[in-house]
Short mmCIF file of C-alpha atoms in Angstrom, two decimals:
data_model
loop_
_atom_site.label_atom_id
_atom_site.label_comp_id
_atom_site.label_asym_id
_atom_site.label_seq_id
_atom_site.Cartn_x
_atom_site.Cartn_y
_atom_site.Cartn_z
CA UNK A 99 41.91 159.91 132.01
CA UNK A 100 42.34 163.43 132.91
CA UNK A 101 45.17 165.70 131.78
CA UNK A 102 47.57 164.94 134.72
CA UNK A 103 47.09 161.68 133.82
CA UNK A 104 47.82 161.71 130.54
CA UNK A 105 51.00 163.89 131.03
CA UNK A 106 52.30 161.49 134.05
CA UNK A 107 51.67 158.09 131.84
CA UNK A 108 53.36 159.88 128.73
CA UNK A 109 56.26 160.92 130.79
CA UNK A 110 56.31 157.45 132.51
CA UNK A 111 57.09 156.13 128.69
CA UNK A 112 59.82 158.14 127.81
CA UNK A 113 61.90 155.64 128.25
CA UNK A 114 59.98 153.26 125.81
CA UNK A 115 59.78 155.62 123.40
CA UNK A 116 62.91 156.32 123.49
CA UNK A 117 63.76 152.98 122.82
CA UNK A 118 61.20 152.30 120.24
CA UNK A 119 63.06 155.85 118.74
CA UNK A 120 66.42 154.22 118.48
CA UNK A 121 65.29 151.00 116.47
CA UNK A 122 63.50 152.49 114.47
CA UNK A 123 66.22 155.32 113.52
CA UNK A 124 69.68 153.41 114.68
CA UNK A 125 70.78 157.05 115.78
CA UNK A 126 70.87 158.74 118.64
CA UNK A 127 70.18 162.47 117.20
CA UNK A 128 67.26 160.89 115.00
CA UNK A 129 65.48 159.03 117.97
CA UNK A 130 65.60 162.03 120.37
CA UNK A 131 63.92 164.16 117.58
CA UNK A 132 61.56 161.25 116.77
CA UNK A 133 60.80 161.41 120.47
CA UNK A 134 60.28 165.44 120.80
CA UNK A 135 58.09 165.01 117.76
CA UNK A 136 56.29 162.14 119.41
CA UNK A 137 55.74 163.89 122.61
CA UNK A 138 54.27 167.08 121.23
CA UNK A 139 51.91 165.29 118.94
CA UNK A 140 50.62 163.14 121.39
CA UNK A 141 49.71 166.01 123.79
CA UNK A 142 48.73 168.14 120.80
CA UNK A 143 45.91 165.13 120.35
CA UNK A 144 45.10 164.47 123.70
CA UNK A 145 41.61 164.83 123.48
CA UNK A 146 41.67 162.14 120.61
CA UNK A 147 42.85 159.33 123.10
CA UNK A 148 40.14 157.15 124.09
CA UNK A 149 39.94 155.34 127.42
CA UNK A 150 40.45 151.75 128.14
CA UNK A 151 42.75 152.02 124.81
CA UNK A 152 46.36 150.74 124.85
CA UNK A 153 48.39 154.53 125.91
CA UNK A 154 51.33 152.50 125.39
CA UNK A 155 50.36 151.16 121.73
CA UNK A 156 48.49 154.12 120.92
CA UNK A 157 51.22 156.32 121.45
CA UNK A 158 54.30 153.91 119.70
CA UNK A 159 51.99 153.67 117.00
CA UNK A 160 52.02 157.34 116.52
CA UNK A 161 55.72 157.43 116.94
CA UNK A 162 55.90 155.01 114.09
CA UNK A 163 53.97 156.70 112.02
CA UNK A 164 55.33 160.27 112.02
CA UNK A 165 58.71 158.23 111.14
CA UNK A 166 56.93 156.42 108.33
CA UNK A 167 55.75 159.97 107.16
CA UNK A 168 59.25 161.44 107.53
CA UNK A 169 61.08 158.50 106.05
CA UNK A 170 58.17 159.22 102.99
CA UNK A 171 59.17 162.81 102.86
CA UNK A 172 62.74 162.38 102.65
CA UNK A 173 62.59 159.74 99.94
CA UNK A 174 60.33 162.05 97.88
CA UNK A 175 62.91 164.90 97.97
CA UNK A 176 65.64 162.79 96.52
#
């Protein structure tokens, strides 16, 4: 996949993510930073994507994760 690729398919699931954002957070504020965070990672990792993988599941799953880590963070500072 080459990079217009990957930027068209990742803008394609904006949408999804955003959905994916506001179950995991139940707020609107929360799942649109979730998403910005998402976004940038992703392309910041682009060249870690490998074809014929999932983009779909390979890019919720990083979503979930950076929520895992922030929900880990915030719990540790309390």
């Amino acid at each position: 996949m080459n990079a217009l690729q990957f930027k068209n398919s990742l803008i394609g699931l904006q949408e999804n993510m955003m959905n994916f954002a506001l179950m995991l957070t139940a707020n609107r504020e929360d799942a649109q930073d979730l998403l910005q965070d998402t976004t940038l990672k992703v392309l910041d990792n682009q060249e870690k994507y490998v074809d014929n993988v999932n983009f779909k599941g390979w890019v919720l799953t990083v979503m979930r994760n950076i929520f895992i880590n922030n929900y880990h963070k915030i719990v540790r500072s309390q």
